[in-house]
Every structure is written in structure tokens, then in C-alpha cells.
Amino acid sequence: MKKMNNQFKMQGDIKDRGNIKWQGLMLPEHIQMLREWYKEDEEVKRPELDEFDLQLIQEELDIALKRKCEVLIETWREKQLFKHRGVIERIDVAHRELVYESPFGMERLSLEEIVGVTLID
């Protein structure tokens, strides 16, 4: 068995250093630009909701509140979509927030962040 350096990989009869050979060619500015580019790829634009969508969300919230059934709530915050699962306890119109019980305890969501609601039960 051949003993090799940890940095080398065997590809056929050729010893290859993989990505290590390219690190000397990358300037710190390039690496920073690549990181920013990858971060931009993960960003999600806020979904455009018309009146029909908002009315549908409101109806789903009302049904879930009355039935006390489990829901999946989708929110948009800081250019990312988040999913929340739980049972809606109340909708606080004065503070414009929704209070629901998740497996981790009582949680609060801003009504402006909600972009989708799905009844699970």
C-alpha cells in the first residue's frame, strides 16, 4: 500500500491536491465577492400578495383559530422565508401580532410578516 500525504488524492496514476492547488490563486477580494454572491443566491424576494391572497390568509387564520387545529404558517423576514407550525391561540389586532403555541412554547408573529397559511388538520 502506498503511503501518501493527507493533502494528496489519487486520481488514476496522478497525485492531485484538489482545491488546495487553487487557494494560492484566489485573492481575499475574490473570496469575499464569492461569499457575497452565494449569500445573494439564498435571498428570497418578498412574495407579492394581492387582496385575494390576503383575504384567503385571513380566512385560513379565522378557521384555524375557531377549530384550534394545527397550522403551518409561512413568514418572510430579512429576505428569507420561515415556516412555523403550531396551534393559533389568539390574534392580537391592537398589536398586529399572532400568538400560537408551538412544540417549544408560546410564540408571537407579526401579521405583516405572514405570507401563507395552511391548515394541517
mmCIF file of C-alpha atoms in Angstrom, residues 100-107:
data_model
loop_
_atom_site.group_PDB
_atom_site.id
_atom_site.type_symbol
_atom_site.label_atom_id
_atom_site.label_comp_id
_atom_site.label_asym_id
_atom_site.label_seq_id
_atom_site.Cartn_x
_atom_site.Cartn_y
_atom_site.Cartn_z
ATOM 1 C CA TYR A 100 -49.591 30.496 18.603
ATOM 2 C CA GLU A 101 -48.426 27.516 20.591
ATOM 3 C CA SER A 102 -45.573 25.586 19.039
ATOM 4 C CA PRO A 103 -43.866 22.473 20.418
ATOM 5 C CA PHE A 104 -41.367 24.877 22.026
ATOM 6 C CA GLY A 105 -43.934 27.070 23.814
ATOM 7 C CA MET A 106 -45.887 30.225 23.055
ATOM 8 C CA GLU A 107 -44.626 32.181 20.043
#
